[in-house]
mmCIF file of C-alpha atoms in Angstrom:
data_model
loop_
_atom_site.group_PDB
_atom_site.id
_atom_site.type_symbol
_atom_site.label_atom_id
_atom_site.label_comp_id
_atom_site.label_asym_id
_atom_site.label_seq_id
_atom_site.Cartn_x
_atom_site.Cartn_y
_atom_site.Cartn_z
ATOM 1 C CA MET A 71 0.000 0.000 0.000
ATOM 2 C CA ASN A 72 1.207 3.492 -0.765
ATOM 3 C CA ASN A 73 2.340 5.318 2.360
ATOM 4 C CA LYS A 74 0.347 8.328 1.197
ATOM 5 C CA THR A 75 -3.379 8.532 0.553
ATOM 6 C CA GLN A 76 -4.157 8.744 -3.160
ATOM 7 C CA PHE A 77 -7.641 10.223 -2.910
ATOM 8 C CA VAL A 78 -10.458 11.123 -0.540
ATOM 9 C CA PHE A 79 -14.197 10.713 -1.078
ATOM 10 C CA MET A 80 -16.283 13.876 -1.073
ATOM 11 C CA SER A 81 -19.919 14.622 -1.862
ATOM 12 C CA ASP A 82 -21.538 17.685 -3.382
ATOM 13 C CA GLY A 83 -23.731 18.122 -0.285
ATOM 14 C CA LEU A 84 -20.678 18.409 1.950
ATOM 15 C CA PHE A 85 -20.008 21.990 0.910
ATOM 16 C CA GLU A 86 -23.394 23.149 2.157
ATOM 17 C CA HIS A 87 -22.020 22.685 5.666
ATOM 18 C CA LEU A 88 -18.231 22.937 5.445
ATOM 19 C CA THR A 89 -15.501 25.099 3.970
ATOM 20 C CA GLU A 90 -13.190 23.445 1.454
ATOM 21 C CA THR A 91 -10.500 22.981 4.128
ATOM 22 C CA GLU A 92 -12.957 21.374 6.541
ATOM 23 C CA ALA A 93 -14.276 19.188 3.702
ATOM 24 C CA TYR A 94 -10.787 17.819 2.985
ATOM 25 C CA ILE A 95 -10.069 17.116 6.659
ATOM 26 C CA PHE A 96 -13.481 15.563 7.325
ATOM 27 C CA SER A 97 -13.367 13.375 4.195
ATOM 28 C CA PHE A 98 -9.949 12.051 5.177
ATOM 29 C CA VAL A 99 -10.980 11.385 8.782
ATOM 30 C CA ALA A 100 -14.342 9.860 7.809
ATOM 31 C CA TYR A 101 -12.682 7.211 5.629
ATOM 32 C CA PHE A 102 -11.191 5.674 8.779
ATOM 33 C CA ALA A 103 -13.836 6.683 11.314
ATOM 34 C CA CYS A 104 -16.701 5.108 9.330
ATOM 35 C CA ASP A 105 -15.023 1.710 8.987
ATOM 36 C CA ALA A 106 -15.830 -0.969 11.564
ATOM 37 C CA ALA A 107 -12.713 -2.870 10.470
ATOM 38 C CA LYS A 108 -10.666 0.125 11.634
ATOM 39 C CA GLY A 109 -12.534 0.429 14.924
ATOM 40 C CA LYS A 110 -14.626 3.387 13.712
ATOM 41 C CA ILE A 111 -11.966 5.741 14.965
ATOM 42 C CA PHE A 112 -9.362 7.928 13.308
ATOM 43 C CA LYS A 113 -5.874 7.826 14.798
ATOM 44 C CA ARG A 114 -3.363 9.909 12.871
ATOM 45 C CA THR A 115 -0.991 12.728 13.714
ATOM 46 C CA THR A 116 -1.202 16.306 12.509
ATOM 47 C CA ALA A 117 1.922 15.629 10.444
ATOM 48 C CA SER A 118 0.158 12.759 8.666
ATOM 49 C CA LEU A 119 -2.763 15.001 7.721
ATOM 50 C CA CYS A 120 -0.366 17.674 6.465
ATOM 51 C CA LYS A 121 1.581 15.180 4.362
ATOM 52 C CA ASN A 122 -1.494 13.616 2.778
ATOM 53 C CA LEU A 123 -3.606 16.719 2.196
ATOM 54 C CA GLY A 124 -1.010 19.401 1.511
ATOM 55 C CA TYR A 125 -1.921 21.676 4.430
ATOM 56 C CA SER A 126 0.117 23.397 7.126
ATOM 57 C CA SER A 127 -0.056 22.112 10.697
ATOM 58 C CA ASN A 128 -1.881 25.220 11.932
ATOM 59 C CA THR A 129 -4.491 24.875 9.180
ATOM 60 C CA VAL A 130 -5.103 21.236 10.110
ATOM 61 C CA ARG A 131 -5.464 21.967 13.832
ATOM 62 C CA TYR A 132 -7.820 24.883 13.220
ATOM 63 C CA ALA A 133 -9.988 22.825 10.836
ATOM 64 C CA ILE A 134 -10.267 19.946 13.319
ATOM 65 C CA GLU A 135 -11.397 22.310 16.079
ATOM 66 C CA SER A 136 -13.933 23.861 13.710
ATOM 67 C CA LEU A 137 -15.282 20.421 12.727
ATOM 68 C CA ILE A 138 -15.641 19.516 16.399
ATOM 69 C CA ASN A 139 -17.510 22.773 17.059
ATOM 70 C CA LYS A 140 -19.831 21.988 14.128
ATOM 71 C CA SER A 141 -20.435 18.475 15.568
ATOM 72 C CA PHE A 142 -19.006 16.815 12.449
ATOM 73 C CA LEU A 143 -16.251 15.233 14.522
ATOM 74 C CA LEU A 144 -15.968 14.128 18.124
ATOM 75 C CA ARG A 145 -12.727 13.923 20.052
ATOM 76 C CA ASP A 146 -12.373 10.505 21.664
ATOM 77 C CA THR A 147 -10.372 9.828 24.818
ATOM 78 C CA PRO A 148 -7.953 6.974 24.161
ATOM 79 C CA PRO A 149 -8.152 4.113 26.679
ATOM 80 C CA THR A 150 -5.554 4.019 29.408
ATOM 81 C CA ARG A 151 -2.994 1.361 28.645
ATOM 82 C CA GLU A 152 -0.060 0.010 30.529
ATOM 83 C CA ARG A 153 2.922 1.887 29.180
ATOM 84 C CA LYS A 154 5.432 -0.371 27.464
ATOM 85 C CA ASN A 155 8.799 0.387 26.010
ATOM 86 C CA LEU A 156 7.605 0.320 22.407
ATOM 87 C CA LYS A 157 8.640 2.631 19.601
ATOM 88 C CA TYR A 158 5.063 3.607 18.703
ATOM 89 C CA ASN A 159 4.188 4.979 22.155
ATOM 90 C CA TYR A 160 4.988 8.553 21.137
ATOM 91 C CA ILE A 161 2.981 8.360 17.889
ATOM 92 C CA GLU A 162 0.016 6.978 19.830
ATOM 93 C CA GLU A 163 0.213 9.815 22.328
ATOM 94 C CA VAL A 164 0.401 12.673 19.808
ATOM 95 C CA SER A 165 -2.194 11.265 17.397
ATOM 96 C CA HIS A 166 -5.672 12.730 17.094
ATOM 97 C CA HIS A 167 -8.357 10.303 18.283
ATOM 98 C CA LEU A 168 -11.488 11.296 16.384
ATOM 99 C CA LYS A 169 -14.922 9.816 15.735
ATOM 100 C CA ILE A 170 -17.881 10.913 13.636
ATOM 101 C CA GLY A 171 -19.903 13.568 15.445
ATOM 102 C CA SER A 172 -23.638 13.996 15.957
ATOM 103 C CA HIS A 173 -24.390 16.292 12.998
ATOM 104 C CA GLU A 174 -27.115 14.776 10.813
ATOM 105 C CA TYR A 175 -25.193 15.142 7.547
ATOM 106 C CA ALA A 176 -21.954 13.861 9.099
ATOM 107 C CA ILE A 177 -23.725 10.675 10.201
ATOM 108 C CA LYS A 178 -25.422 10.275 6.821
ATOM 109 C CA PHE A 179 -22.128 10.829 4.982
ATOM 110 C CA SER A 180 -20.344 8.317 7.219
ATOM 111 C CA ASP A 181 -23.053 5.654 6.931
ATOM 112 C CA TRP A 182 -23.207 5.774 3.129
ATOM 113 C CA LEU A 183 -19.429 5.916 2.827
ATOM 114 C CA SER A 184 -19.223 2.787 4.974
ATOM 115 C CA ILE A 185 -21.848 1.074 2.796
ATOM 116 C CA MET A 186 -20.059 2.054 -0.405
ATOM 117 C CA LEU A 187 -16.671 0.813 0.819
ATOM 118 C CA ASP A 188 -18.205 -2.447 2.046
ATOM 119 C CA GLN A 189 -19.948 -3.082 -1.284
ATOM 120 C CA LEU A 190 -16.779 -2.272 -3.220
ATOM 121 C CA ARG A 191 -14.806 -4.804 -1.177
ATOM 122 C CA LYS A 192 -17.455 -7.467 -1.723
ATOM 123 C CA GLY A 193 -17.813 -6.635 -5.414
ATOM 124 C CA THR A 194 -21.597 -6.357 -5.040
ATOM 125 C CA SER A 195 -22.074 -2.630 -5.704
ATOM 126 C CA LYS A 196 -24.070 -3.043 -8.924
ATOM 127 C CA GLU A 197 -26.610 -5.419 -7.389
ATOM 128 C CA PHE A 198 -26.865 -3.491 -4.111
ATOM 129 C CA TYR A 199 -27.632 -0.084 -5.607
ATOM 130 C CA LYS A 200 -30.341 -1.503 -7.874
ATOM 131 C CA SER A 201 -32.497 -2.095 -4.803
ATOM 132 C CA HIS A 202 -30.970 0.550 -2.515
ATOM 133 C CA PRO A 203 -30.757 3.950 -4.252
ATOM 134 C CA ALA A 204 -27.850 5.915 -2.823
ATOM 135 C CA GLU A 205 -28.787 9.009 -0.841
ATOM 136 C CA ILE A 206 -25.320 10.502 -1.262
ATOM 137 C CA SER A 207 -23.266 10.660 -4.451
ATOM 138 C CA PHE A 208 -19.528 10.442 -3.793
ATOM 139 C CA PHE A 209 -16.661 11.519 -6.005
ATOM 140 C CA LYS A 210 -12.920 11.042 -5.668
ATOM 141 C CA VAL A 211 -10.601 13.984 -5.105
ATOM 142 C CA TYR A 212 -7.060 12.953 -6.016
ATOM 143 C CA VAL A 213 -5.040 14.528 -3.211
ATOM 144 C CA THR A 214 -1.784 13.093 -4.568
ATOM 145 C CA ALA A 215 -1.759 16.141 -6.855
ATOM 146 C CA LEU A 216 -1.260 18.363 -3.800
ATOM 147 C CA GLN A 217 1.295 16.287 -1.919
ATOM 148 C CA ALA A 218 4.833 17.611 -1.686
ATOM 149 C CA LYS A 219 7.609 15.495 -3.163
ATOM 150 C CA SER A 220 10.026 16.573 -0.432
ATOM 151 C CA LYS A 221 10.005 18.462 2.866
ATOM 152 C CA THR A 222 11.639 21.457 1.204
ATOM 153 C CA GLU A 223 8.965 21.840 -1.480
ATOM 154 C CA ASN A 224 6.795 24.845 -0.644
ATOM 155 C CA TRP A 225 3.684 26.303 -2.212
ATOM 156 C CA LYS A 226 4.227 28.751 -5.019
ATOM 157 C CA ARG A 227 3.016 32.245 -4.051
ATOM 158 C CA ASN A 228 0.655 31.045 -1.337
ATOM 159 C CA GLN A 229 -1.652 29.267 -3.790
ATOM 160 C CA SER A 230 -2.818 26.515 -1.454
ATOM 161 C CA ARG A 231 -6.445 27.497 -0.964
ATOM 162 C CA HIS A 232 -7.186 28.158 -4.638
ATOM 163 C CA LEU A 233 -5.599 24.879 -5.747
ATOM 164 C CA HIS A 234 -7.405 22.877 -3.059
ATOM 165 C CA LYS A 235 -10.674 24.317 -4.364
ATOM 166 C CA ALA A 236 -9.629 23.615 -7.954
ATOM 167 C CA LEU A 237 -8.848 19.991 -7.125
ATOM 168 C CA ALA A 238 -12.222 19.493 -5.417
ATOM 169 C CA LEU A 239 -14.001 20.957 -8.450
ATOM 170 C CA HIS A 240 -11.900 18.740 -10.727
ATOM 171 C CA GLY A 241 -12.959 15.652 -8.756
ATOM 172 C CA TYR A 242 -16.611 16.582 -9.195
ATOM 173 C CA LEU A 243 -16.228 17.274 -12.931
ATOM 174 C CA PHE A 244 -14.124 14.154 -13.528
ATOM 175 C CA ASN A 245 -16.790 11.975 -11.905
ATOM 176 C CA LYS A 246 -19.604 13.579 -13.921
ATOM 177 C CA GLY A 247 -17.582 13.259 -17.124
ATOM 178 C CA TYR A 248 -16.863 9.586 -16.490
ATOM 179 C CA TRP A 249 -20.515 8.697 -15.934
ATOM 180 C CA SER A 250 -21.724 10.776 -18.885
ATOM 181 C CA GLU A 251 -19.349 9.014 -21.261
ATOM 182 C CA LYS A 252 -20.014 5.567 -19.797
ATOM 183 C CA HIS A 253 -23.804 5.671 -19.601
ATOM 184 C CA PHE A 254 -24.852 8.341 -22.088
ATOM 185 C CA ASN A 255 -21.871 8.492 -24.464
ATOM 186 C CA SER A 256 -22.019 12.260 -24.405
ATOM 187 C CA HIS A 257 -20.523 15.348 -22.823
ATOM 188 C CA PHE A 258 -22.162 17.059 -19.872
ATOM 189 C CA SER A 259 -22.827 20.694 -19.112
ATOM 190 C CA ARG A 260 -23.247 22.834 -16.019
ATOM 191 C CA SER A 261 -23.888 26.517 -15.507
ATOM 192 C CA VAL A 262 -21.689 28.717 -13.350
ATOM 193 C CA SER A 263 -24.658 29.402 -11.072
ATOM 194 C CA PHE A 264 -25.270 25.663 -10.612
ATOM 195 C CA LEU A 265 -21.650 24.974 -9.651
ATOM 196 C CA SER A 266 -21.703 28.029 -7.404
ATOM 197 C CA ALA A 267 -24.705 26.583 -5.540
ATOM 198 C CA VAL A 268 -23.144 23.111 -5.241
ATOM 199 C CA PHE A 269 -19.872 24.321 -3.748
ATOM 200 C CA GLN A 270 -21.176 27.467 -2.042
ATOM 201 C CA TRP A 271 -18.477 29.532 -3.760
ATOM 202 C CA SER A 272 -19.021 32.798 -5.599
ATOM 203 C CA PRO A 273 -19.577 32.733 -9.391
ATOM 204 C CA ASN A 274 -16.272 34.565 -9.898
ATOM 205 C CA THR A 275 -14.468 31.919 -7.852
ATOM 206 C CA ILE A 276 -16.009 29.185 -10.018
ATOM 207 C CA ARG A 277 -14.890 30.977 -13.190
ATOM 208 C CA ARG A 278 -11.345 31.386 -11.877
ATOM 209 C CA LEU A 279 -11.178 27.731 -10.869
ATOM 210 C CA ILE A 280 -12.398 26.583 -14.291
ATOM 211 C CA ASN A 281 -9.807 28.763 -16.007
ATOM 212 C CA THR A 282 -7.098 27.402 -13.710
ATOM 213 C CA LEU A 283 -8.085 23.826 -14.566
ATOM 214 C CA LYS A 284 -8.046 24.770 -18.244
ATOM 215 C CA SER A 285 -4.601 26.385 -17.991
ATOM 216 C CA LEU A 286 -3.272 23.237 -16.297
ATOM 217 C CA GLY A 287 -4.579 21.115 -19.188
ATOM 218 C CA LEU A 288 -7.135 19.293 -17.041
ATOM 219 C CA ILE A 289 -10.328 20.318 -18.844
ATOM 220 C CA LYS A 290 -11.568 21.393 -22.259
ATOM 221 C CA TYR A 291 -14.840 23.249 -22.557
ATOM 222 C CA LYS A 292 -16.943 25.503 -24.718
ATOM 223 C CA ILE A 293 -19.762 27.850 -23.800
ATOM 224 C CA ASP A 294 -23.220 27.109 -25.157
ATOM 225 C CA SER A 295 -26.182 29.320 -24.227
ATOM 226 C CA ARG A 296 -24.600 30.394 -20.952
ATOM 227 C CA ARG A 297 -23.865 26.811 -19.939
ATOM 228 C CA ILE A 298 -20.397 25.302 -19.904
ATOM 229 C CA LEU A 299 -20.144 22.182 -22.039
ATOM 230 C CA PHE A 300 -17.271 20.122 -20.651
ATOM 231 C CA GLN A 301 -15.795 18.287 -23.615
ATOM 232 C CA LYS A 302 -12.930 16.598 -21.780
ATOM 233 C CA VAL A 303 -11.858 16.182 -18.151
ATOM 234 C CA ASN A 304 -8.415 14.625 -17.794
ATOM 235 C CA MET A 305 -6.974 12.737 -14.846
ATOM 236 C CA VAL A 306 -4.919 14.982 -12.602
ATOM 237 C CA GLU A 307 -1.307 14.147 -11.773
ATOM 238 C CA LYS A 308 0.249 17.227 -10.198
ATOM 239 C CA MET A 309 -1.100 20.646 -9.292
ATOM 240 C CA ARG A 310 1.355 21.822 -6.675
ATOM 241 C CA HIS A 311 3.460 23.745 -9.203
ATOM 242 C CA GLY A 312 0.660 26.312 -9.247
ATOM 243 C CA TYR A 313 -0.797 28.657 -11.822
ATOM 244 C CA LYS A 314 0.242 31.902 -13.482
ATOM 245 C CA GLN A 315 -2.778 34.120 -12.855
ATOM 246 C CA LEU A 316 -6.436 34.161 -11.858
ATOM 247 C CA ILE A 317 -8.878 34.823 -14.710
ATOM 248 C CA SER A 318 -12.560 35.569 -14.063
ATOM 249 C CA GLN A 319 -13.777 35.640 -17.690
ATOM 250 C CA LEU A 320 -14.754 32.383 -19.375
ATOM 251 C CA THR A 321 -14.136 32.188 -23.109
ATOM 252 C CA SER A 322 -14.251 29.489 -25.751
ATOM 253 C CA THR A 323 -13.658 29.324 -29.470
ATOM 254 C CA HIS A 324 -17.277 28.389 -30.163
ATOM 255 C CA ILE A 325 -19.879 30.515 -28.443
ATOM 256 C CA LYS A 326 -23.599 30.220 -28.984
ATOM 257 C CA SER A 327 -26.091 32.388 -27.186
ATOM 258 C CA THR A 328 -29.842 32.719 -27.333
ATOM 259 C CA LEU A 329 -29.663 36.114 -25.615
ATOM 260 C CA PRO A 330 -30.077 39.338 -27.579
ATOM 261 C CA THR A 331 -26.824 40.983 -28.577
ATOM 262 C CA LEU A 332 -25.924 44.571 -29.279
ATOM 263 C CA ASN A 333 -24.273 45.975 -32.351
ATOM 264 C CA LYS A 334 -20.731 44.569 -32.312
ATOM 265 C CA HIS A 335 -19.354 47.969 -33.241
ATOM 266 C CA ILE A 336 -20.700 49.499 -30.013
ATOM 267 C CA SER A 337 -18.178 49.150 -27.197
ATOM 268 C CA LEU A 338 -19.151 48.452 -23.609
ATOM 269 C CA SER A 339 -17.859 51.854 -22.551
ATOM 270 C CA ALA A 340 -20.153 53.519 -25.105
ATOM 271 C CA LEU A 341 -23.281 52.450 -23.248
ATOM 272 C CA GLN A 342 -24.872 55.378 -21.476
ATOM 273 C CA ARG A 343 -25.312 54.737 -17.769
ATOM 274 C CA PRO A 344 -28.550 56.132 -16.265
ATOM 275 C CA ALA A 345 -28.336 58.941 -13.755
ATOM 276 C CA PRO A 346 -28.267 57.914 -10.077
ATOM 277 C CA ASN A 347 -31.846 59.123 -9.580
ATOM 278 C CA ALA A 348 -33.194 57.585 -12.789
ATOM 279 C CA PRO A 349 -36.283 55.321 -12.569
ATOM 280 C CA PRO A 350 -35.669 51.607 -11.806
ATOM 281 C CA GLU A 351 -36.823 50.705 -15.324
ATOM 282 C CA GLU A 352 -33.905 52.608 -16.882
ATOM 283 C CA HIS A 353 -31.392 50.920 -14.584
ATOM 284 C CA ALA A 354 -32.889 47.504 -15.421
ATOM 285 C CA ALA A 355 -32.651 48.196 -19.159
ATOM 286 C CA PHE A 356 -29.030 49.326 -18.793
ATOM 287 C CA LEU A 357 -28.156 46.181 -16.833
ATOM 288 C CA ALA A 358 -29.736 43.997 -19.540
ATOM 289 C CA LYS A 359 -27.595 45.699 -22.195
ATOM 290 C CA MET A 360 -24.487 45.230 -20.064
ATOM 291 C CA LYS A 361 -25.200 41.518 -19.647
ATOM 292 C CA ALA A 362 -25.792 41.112 -23.366
ATOM 293 C CA HIS A 363 -22.164 42.147 -23.915
ATOM 294 C CA GLN A 364 -20.784 39.628 -21.477
ATOM 295 C CA ARG A 365 -20.248 35.929 -21.718
ATOM 296 C CA VAL A 366 -20.952 33.486 -18.877
#
């Protein structure tokens, strides 16, 4: 087995309750804490979480405390044992001992993750889900792309948070792309507003993340009637090298729009803005003209 975790399981509903940092930490912890074979408890050090998820120690500690406060995790008191002269005593003492908390979604996430893992091990997933529709849809986020190759490798220009978000979005898109090709033999599309609602991130953040994934060669898309048609979502290998810039405007070589457009010779700056005290109807008309100039 690889000494580093290759991926974590997330769900789109997770982001309704947690930040992206909390989602990474909880998903990693839940994999162990939901499994009866592992004692339904998570026992790892802060250093282990940092190594596997690409976070700093302070970020990990803060996220764990926040998850405990939100009742997603529960700190467990390890049983008192007779101290022996064994090399793992120190690791045992400094490890976090965490269990799934009492939050309704945390329990639901844990239960269905446990079911999914159990069915995968038995090889009975296809038969099981025919009679037991899943209440949570999981997707893999390949955290190996964020793991440092050496202790001296640092983030480029403090890009950690943006790239963690980008990787989570990639996991979601990769899963949707896989199922669309397998079952429908077609591409899939999503609007910026839809993705914004799923991840609870602003539309501008979604646009920047999509452009980052595009610049890293992980996705190909075109814009069709204000929806993003994802033509290709590639497997991610490494993202830690970072990105050059954040871009909030989505563009594609083929753009179709059912919205009314203005004369192409009229520039955006040439539109006459209504006076501050103008009637609401004038402001609404001006906003419609502005939007007609813009893409997604």
